[in-house]
Structures are given as C-alpha cells and as structure tokens.
Tab-separated table of C-alpha atoms in Angstrom:
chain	number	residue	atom	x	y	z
P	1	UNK	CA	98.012	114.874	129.263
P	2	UNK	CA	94.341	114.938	127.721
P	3	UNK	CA	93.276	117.798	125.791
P	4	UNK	CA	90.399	118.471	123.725
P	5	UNK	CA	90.263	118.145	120.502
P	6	UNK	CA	87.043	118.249	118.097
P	7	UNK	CA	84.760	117.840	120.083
P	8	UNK	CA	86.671	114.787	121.992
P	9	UNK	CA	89.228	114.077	124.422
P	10	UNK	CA	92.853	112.797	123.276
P	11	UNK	CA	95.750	111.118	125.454
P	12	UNK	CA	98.552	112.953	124.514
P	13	UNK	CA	102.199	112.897	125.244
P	14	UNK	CA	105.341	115.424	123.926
P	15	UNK	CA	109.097	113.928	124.393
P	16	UNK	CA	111.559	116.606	123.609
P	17	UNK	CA	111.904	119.822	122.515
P	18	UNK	CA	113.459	120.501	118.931
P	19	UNK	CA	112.575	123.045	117.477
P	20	UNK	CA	110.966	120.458	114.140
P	21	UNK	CA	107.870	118.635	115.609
P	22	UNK	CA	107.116	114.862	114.836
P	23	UNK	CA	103.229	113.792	115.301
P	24	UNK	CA	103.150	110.260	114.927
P	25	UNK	CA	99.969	108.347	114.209
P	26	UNK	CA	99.486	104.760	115.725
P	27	UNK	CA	98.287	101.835	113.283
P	28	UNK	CA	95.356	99.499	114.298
P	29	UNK	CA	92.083	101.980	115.087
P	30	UNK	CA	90.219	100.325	118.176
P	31	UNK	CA	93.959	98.052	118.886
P	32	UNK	CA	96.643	100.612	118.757
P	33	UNK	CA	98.128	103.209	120.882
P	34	UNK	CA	100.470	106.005	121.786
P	35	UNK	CA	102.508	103.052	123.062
P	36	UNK	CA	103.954	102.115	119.483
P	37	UNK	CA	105.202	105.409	118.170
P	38	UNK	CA	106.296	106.494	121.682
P	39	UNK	CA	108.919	103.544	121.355
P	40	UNK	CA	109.935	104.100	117.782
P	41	UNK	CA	109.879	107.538	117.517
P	42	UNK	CA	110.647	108.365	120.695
P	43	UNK	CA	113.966	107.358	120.125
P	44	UNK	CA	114.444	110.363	118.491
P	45	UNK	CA	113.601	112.919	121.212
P	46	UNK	CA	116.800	114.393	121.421
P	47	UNK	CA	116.905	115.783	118.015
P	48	UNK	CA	112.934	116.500	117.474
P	49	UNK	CA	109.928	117.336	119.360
P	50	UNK	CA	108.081	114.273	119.149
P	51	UNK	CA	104.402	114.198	119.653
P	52	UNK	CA	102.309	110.451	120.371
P	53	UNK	CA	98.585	110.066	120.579
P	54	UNK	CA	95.879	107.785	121.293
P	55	UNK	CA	93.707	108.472	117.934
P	56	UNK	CA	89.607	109.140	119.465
P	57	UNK	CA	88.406	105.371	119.509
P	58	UNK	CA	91.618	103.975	120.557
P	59	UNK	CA	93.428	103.599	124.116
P	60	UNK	CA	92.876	106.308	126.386
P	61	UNK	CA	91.169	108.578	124.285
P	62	UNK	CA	87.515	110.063	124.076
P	63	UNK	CA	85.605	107.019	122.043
P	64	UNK	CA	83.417	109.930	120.861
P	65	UNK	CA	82.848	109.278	116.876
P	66	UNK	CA	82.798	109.393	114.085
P	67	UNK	CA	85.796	107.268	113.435
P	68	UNK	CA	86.389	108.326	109.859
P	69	UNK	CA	89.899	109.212	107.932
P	70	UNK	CA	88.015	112.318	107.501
P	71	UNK	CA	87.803	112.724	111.338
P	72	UNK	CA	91.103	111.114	112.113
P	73	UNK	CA	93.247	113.924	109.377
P	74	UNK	CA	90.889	116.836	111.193
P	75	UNK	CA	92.165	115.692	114.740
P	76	UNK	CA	95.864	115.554	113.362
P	77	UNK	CA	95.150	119.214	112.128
P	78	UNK	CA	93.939	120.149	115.410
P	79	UNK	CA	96.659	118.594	116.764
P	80	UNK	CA	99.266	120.626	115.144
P	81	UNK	CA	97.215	123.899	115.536
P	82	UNK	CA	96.869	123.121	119.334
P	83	UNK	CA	100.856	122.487	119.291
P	84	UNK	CA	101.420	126.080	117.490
P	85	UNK	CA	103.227	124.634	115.029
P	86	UNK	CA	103.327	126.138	111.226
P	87	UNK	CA	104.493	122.538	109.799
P	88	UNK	CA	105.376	119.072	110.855
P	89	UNK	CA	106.695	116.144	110.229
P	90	UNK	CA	103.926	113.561	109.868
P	91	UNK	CA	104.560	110.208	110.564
P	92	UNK	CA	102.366	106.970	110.761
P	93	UNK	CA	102.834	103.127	110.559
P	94	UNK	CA	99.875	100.165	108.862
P	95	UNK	CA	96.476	102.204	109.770
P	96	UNK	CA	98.126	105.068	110.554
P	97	UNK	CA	100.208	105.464	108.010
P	98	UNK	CA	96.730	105.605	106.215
P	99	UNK	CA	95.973	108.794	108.271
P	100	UNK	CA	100.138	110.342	107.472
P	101	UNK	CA	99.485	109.920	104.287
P	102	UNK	CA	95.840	111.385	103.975
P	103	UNK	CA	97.111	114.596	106.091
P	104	UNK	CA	99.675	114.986	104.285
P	105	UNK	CA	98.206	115.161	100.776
P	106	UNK	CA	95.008	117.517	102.166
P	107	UNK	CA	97.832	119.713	104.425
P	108	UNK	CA	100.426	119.884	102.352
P	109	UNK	CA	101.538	123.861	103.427
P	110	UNK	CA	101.554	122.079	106.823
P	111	UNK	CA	103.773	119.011	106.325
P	112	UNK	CA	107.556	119.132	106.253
P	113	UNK	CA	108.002	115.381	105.574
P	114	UNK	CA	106.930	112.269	105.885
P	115	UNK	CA	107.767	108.800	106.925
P	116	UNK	CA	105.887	106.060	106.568
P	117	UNK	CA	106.382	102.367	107.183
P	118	UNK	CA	104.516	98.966	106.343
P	119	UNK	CA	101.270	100.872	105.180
P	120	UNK	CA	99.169	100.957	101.799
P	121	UNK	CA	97.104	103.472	99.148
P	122	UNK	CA	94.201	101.071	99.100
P	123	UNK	CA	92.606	98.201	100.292
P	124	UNK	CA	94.977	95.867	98.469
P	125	UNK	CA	96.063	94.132	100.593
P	126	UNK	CA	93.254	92.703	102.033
P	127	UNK	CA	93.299	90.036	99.346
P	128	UNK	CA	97.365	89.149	99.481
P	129	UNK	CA	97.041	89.188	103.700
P	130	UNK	CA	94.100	86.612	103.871
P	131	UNK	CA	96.480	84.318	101.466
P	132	UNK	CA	99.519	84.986	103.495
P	133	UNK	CA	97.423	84.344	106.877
P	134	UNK	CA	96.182	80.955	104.606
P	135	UNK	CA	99.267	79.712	103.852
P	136	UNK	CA	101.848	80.686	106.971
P	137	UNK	CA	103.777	77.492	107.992
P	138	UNK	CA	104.106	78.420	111.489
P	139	UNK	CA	100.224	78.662	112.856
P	140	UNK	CA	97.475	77.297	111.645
P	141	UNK	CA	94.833	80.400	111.311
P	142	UNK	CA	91.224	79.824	112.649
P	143	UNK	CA	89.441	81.229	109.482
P	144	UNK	CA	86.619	81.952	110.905
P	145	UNK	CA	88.550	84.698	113.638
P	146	UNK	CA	90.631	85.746	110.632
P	147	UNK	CA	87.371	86.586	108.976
P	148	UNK	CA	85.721	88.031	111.543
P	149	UNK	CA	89.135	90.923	112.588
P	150	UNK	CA	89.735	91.999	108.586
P	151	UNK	CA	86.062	92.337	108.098
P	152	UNK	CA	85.334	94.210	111.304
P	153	UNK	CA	82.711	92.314	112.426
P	154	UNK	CA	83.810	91.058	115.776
P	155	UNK	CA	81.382	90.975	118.787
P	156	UNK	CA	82.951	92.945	121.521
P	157	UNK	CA	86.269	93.841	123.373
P	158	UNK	CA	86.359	89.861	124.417
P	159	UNK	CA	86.374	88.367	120.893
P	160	UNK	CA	88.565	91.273	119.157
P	161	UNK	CA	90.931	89.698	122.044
P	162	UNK	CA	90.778	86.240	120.759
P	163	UNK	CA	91.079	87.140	116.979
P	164	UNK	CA	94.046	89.727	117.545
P	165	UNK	CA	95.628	86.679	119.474
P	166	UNK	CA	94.806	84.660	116.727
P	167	UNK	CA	96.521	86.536	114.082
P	168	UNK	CA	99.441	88.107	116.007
P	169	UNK	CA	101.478	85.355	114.890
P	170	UNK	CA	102.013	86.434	111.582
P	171	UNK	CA	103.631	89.530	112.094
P	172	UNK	CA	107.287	88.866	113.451
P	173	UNK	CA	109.829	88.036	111.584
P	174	UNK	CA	110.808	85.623	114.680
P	175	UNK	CA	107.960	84.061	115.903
P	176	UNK	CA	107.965	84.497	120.184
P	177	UNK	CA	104.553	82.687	121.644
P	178	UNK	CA	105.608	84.777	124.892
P	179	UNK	CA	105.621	88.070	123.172
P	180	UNK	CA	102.443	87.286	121.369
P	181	UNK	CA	100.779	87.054	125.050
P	182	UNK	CA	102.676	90.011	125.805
P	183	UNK	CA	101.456	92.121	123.349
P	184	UNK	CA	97.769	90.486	123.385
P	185	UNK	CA	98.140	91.841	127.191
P	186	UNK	CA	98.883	95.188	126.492
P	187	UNK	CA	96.883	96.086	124.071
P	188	UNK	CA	93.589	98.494	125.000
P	189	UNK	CA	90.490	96.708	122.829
P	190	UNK	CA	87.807	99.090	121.650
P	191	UNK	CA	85.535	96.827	118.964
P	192	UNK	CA	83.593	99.618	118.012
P	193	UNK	CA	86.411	101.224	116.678
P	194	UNK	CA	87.834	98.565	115.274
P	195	UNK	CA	84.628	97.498	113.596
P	196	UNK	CA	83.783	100.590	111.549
P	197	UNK	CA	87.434	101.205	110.279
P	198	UNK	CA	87.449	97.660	108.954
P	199	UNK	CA	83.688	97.211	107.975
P	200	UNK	CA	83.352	101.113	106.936
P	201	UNK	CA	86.493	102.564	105.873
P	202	UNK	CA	88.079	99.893	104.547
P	203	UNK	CA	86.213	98.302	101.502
P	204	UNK	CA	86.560	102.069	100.041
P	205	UNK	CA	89.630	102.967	101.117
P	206	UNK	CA	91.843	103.966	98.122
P	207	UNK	CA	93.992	107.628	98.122
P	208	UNK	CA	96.546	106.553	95.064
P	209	UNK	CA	94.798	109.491	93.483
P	210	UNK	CA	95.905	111.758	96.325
P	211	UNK	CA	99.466	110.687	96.209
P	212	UNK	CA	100.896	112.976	93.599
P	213	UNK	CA	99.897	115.483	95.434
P	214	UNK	CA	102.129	115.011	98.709
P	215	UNK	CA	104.869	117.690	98.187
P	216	UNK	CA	107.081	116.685	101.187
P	217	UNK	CA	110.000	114.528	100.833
P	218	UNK	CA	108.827	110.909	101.809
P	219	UNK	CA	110.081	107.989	103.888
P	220	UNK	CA	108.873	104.578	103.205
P	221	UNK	CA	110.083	101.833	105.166
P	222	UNK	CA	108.943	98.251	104.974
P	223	UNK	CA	109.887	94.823	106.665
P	224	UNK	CA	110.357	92.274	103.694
P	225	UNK	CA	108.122	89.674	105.079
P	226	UNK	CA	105.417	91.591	106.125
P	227	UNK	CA	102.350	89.501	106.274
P	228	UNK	CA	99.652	92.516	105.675
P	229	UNK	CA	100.798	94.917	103.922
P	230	UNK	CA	103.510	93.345	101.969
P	231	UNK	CA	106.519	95.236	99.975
P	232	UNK	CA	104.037	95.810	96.736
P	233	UNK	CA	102.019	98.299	98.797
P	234	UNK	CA	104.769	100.210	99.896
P	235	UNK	CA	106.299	100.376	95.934
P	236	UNK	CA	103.029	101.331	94.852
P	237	UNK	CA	103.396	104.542	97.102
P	238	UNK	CA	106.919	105.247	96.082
P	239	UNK	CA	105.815	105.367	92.862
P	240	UNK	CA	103.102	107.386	93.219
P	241	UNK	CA	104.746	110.013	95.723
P	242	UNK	CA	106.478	112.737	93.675
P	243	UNK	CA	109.412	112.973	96.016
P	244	UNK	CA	109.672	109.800	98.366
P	245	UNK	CA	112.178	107.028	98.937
P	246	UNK	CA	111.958	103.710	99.702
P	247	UNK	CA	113.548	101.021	102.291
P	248	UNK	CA	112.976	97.514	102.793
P	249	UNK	CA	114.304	95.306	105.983
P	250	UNK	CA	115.580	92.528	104.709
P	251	UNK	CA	114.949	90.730	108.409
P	252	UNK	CA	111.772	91.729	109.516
P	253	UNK	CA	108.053	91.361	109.015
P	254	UNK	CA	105.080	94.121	109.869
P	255	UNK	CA	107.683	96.088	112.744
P	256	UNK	CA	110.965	97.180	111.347
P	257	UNK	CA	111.250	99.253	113.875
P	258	UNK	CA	111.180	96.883	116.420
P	259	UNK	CA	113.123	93.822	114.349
P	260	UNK	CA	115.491	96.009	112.954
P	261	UNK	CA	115.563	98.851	115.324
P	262	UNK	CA	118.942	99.910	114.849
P	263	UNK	CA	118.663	100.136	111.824
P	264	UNK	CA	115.244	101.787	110.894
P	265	UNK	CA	115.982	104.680	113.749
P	266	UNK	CA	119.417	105.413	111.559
P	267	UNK	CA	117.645	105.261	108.053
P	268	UNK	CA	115.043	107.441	109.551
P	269	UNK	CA	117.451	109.849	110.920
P	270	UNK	CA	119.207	110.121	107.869
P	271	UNK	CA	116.186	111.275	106.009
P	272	UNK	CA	115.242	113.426	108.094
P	273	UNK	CA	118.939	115.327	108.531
P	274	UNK	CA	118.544	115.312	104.653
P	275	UNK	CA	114.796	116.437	104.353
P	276	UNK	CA	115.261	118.832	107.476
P	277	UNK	CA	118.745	120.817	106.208
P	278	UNK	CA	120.007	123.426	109.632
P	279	UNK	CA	116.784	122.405	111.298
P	280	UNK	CA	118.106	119.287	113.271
P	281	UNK	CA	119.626	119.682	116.739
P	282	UNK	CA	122.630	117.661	116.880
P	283	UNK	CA	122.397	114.232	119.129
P	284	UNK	CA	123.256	114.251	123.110
C-alpha cells in the first residue's frame, strides 16, 4: 500500500498481526528496498507484526527530499504514529541500521528493542572497506567505480548500475557470479539518493555519542567477513549501547541473514522472546 507520510509517499507493506510491531529499515538509500527486510524479517510474521518500507528516495517510494537521517528517523516516527502503535521494535541492517539506531536513541519512550546487523556509529568504515575492496582475492575492483559508489558521486541510474555490479562481489561469503546478476537485476537505482547519503551524510556521519542513550535491549548481529562494515563496527556499538548483545556468523559476510539464515532468524527470535517477556505469540 502507499501512504503518506511527511509530506511524501511511502511503499508500505504489514505481514502479520502480533500484537508487538517490527518496522524494519532497508540498508543502501537510492539501492535498497522493502525487498530485504520483507525476506529476513518476514520470517517472523507469525509471532510479530512486521512492518517493511521503501525509505522516500528508494524503490517505490515518493523521491521527494530531503534525504537526511534527520528526515529518514521523522518518517520512521510517522510511521509508527500512522501504525497506532505506542512502541516498537526497530530494526535496520548497513544504512539502515544507521536510521534503527538514530530512532532509537531520539525515540527512546517509543522503542521496545532493537536489532541491528552489519551496521556502524560512524563513518569508519569507509577507510577499512576501500582496503578490503583493494585487497579481495576473488575480483579485481575497478577503482575508479569503487570511488565513484562510496563517494556518491556517480552519474545517473546507468552508472550506479555498473559500480553496484562492480562491488557486489565482495559481499558473500560464497561468491555466486549468477546471484550477483541477480541481485544487480533486482535492484531499483535512484542516484540521487544514493549520491547525497554518500556525498552528504556520510563524511559526518558519527552517533557514538548518541549510543548511551538507547535504553532498549539491543541485538547486534554481524557476518565475520563482512567486507564494509567489518566486526570492529559492530563491537564498537556493543560497547557503547548500555544494554545490547552481540553475535557474529562465523560463515558469512555483509548478509547473515541470508548466509546463515537459520541461524540469524533463531538468534533473533531468542532475543526478542527474552527482550519481549508475555508479549510474543507462540509460533504456528
């Protein structure tokens, strides 16, 4: 369904009907979708109301700006307020995990818990991923598309195409050539988007100040070999998170919940039976 939201128009979809609501943000601003939570935390439908999005900028959503954390966190309030729900669960993996983690410090009376996986406080990262990308033994990176994607500078929908095809390779665990083309397929390209959360947001992205302030028990999951935003990140917010817990997946790179599915949907739902006491329907 689309409904309006801030001034914009989002793609939205509910699966279930638990009485605890999950809104899960999507990663990648200007890549991403509704697609990737749908299939990890849709999983959980029978226990939770579960609630996917296409973030304004990305998929089918309104690509009315600005395209701001500030923005993003006020839609995700919205969101919940247009859901009638007095607290959630917020959830959000890489970029969006960003946005989870921003809502929840700024909303914590609204925020029940957490999970988070393969994200980061800051912009980190940036430096570690470019000498992962450098050094992988499986592609050889065109530097000058690697450049181009992490400093948001692409020139439309066309080349964000080639660079995210160019860099895809480095997430999996397993590398597939025929998922890569898969997923480059699939995937909805706004450059705009894209553009000003890498060349905007990013250089000054850093919330490790806001991170003490989350009050909801946290989830953070992370893939071991995870190219982007490797296992460091993730301890950093552990650390910083009063009341959080963290996993890594020993056998998997950016997408534990797709290379380790089993296993990430049962950690997950372990937390949450723990961080959710009497509020969890039991499974079908």
């Amino acid at each position: 369904m689309f409904i309006d939201i801030n001034g914009t128009s989002l793609n939205v979809e509910i699966l279930g009907d638990g009485e605890e609501t999950i809104i899960a943000h999507h990663g990648a601003p200007g890549l991403g979708s509704l697609a990737e939570p749908r299939a990890s935390f849709g999983r959980l439908a029978d226990a939770y109301r579960v609630v996917v999005f296409d973030a304004r900028g990305s998929g089918g959503s309104g690509q009315d700006g600005p395209f701001t954390h500030e923005q993003w966190v006020a839609d995700v309030e919205a969101l919940r307020a247009w859901l009638g729900a007095e607290r959630v669960v917020v959830a959000g993996g890489s970029y969006g995990g960003f946005i989870a983690m921003e809502y929840a410090a700024r909303h914590p009376s609204r925020v029940s818990a957490v999970v988070l996986r393969d994200t980061s406080a800051d912009n980190g990262n940036q430096e570690p991923a470019m000498r992962n990308a450098a050094a992988s033994s499986r592609v050889t990176i065109d530097q000058d598309k690697l450049d181009r994607i992490m400093s948001g500078t692409v020139r439309d929908d066309d080349d964000l195409r080639d660079c995210w095809r160019e860099i895809l390779p480095l997430y999996d665990h397993d590398y597939d050539p025929a998922k890569v083309e898969e997923r480059v397929a699939a995937t909805p390209y706004h450059y705009r988007t894209h553009n000003y959360a890498f060349a905007v947001n990013q250089p000054h992205y850093d919330i490790k100040h806001l991170l003490p302030s989350i009050t909801a028990p946290t989830l953070v999951t992370v893939g071991r070999h995870d190219w982007i935003t490797p296992v460091e990140c993730s301890r950093t917010i552990a650390e910083l998170v009063p009341n959080a817990e963290l996993r890594v997946f020993e056998r998997s790179g950016h997408s534990p919940q797709v290379e380790e599915a089993e296993l990430w949907e049962a950690t997950v739902r372990d937390f949450l039976a723990r961080a959710l006491p009497g509020k969890v329907r039991e499974r079908h």
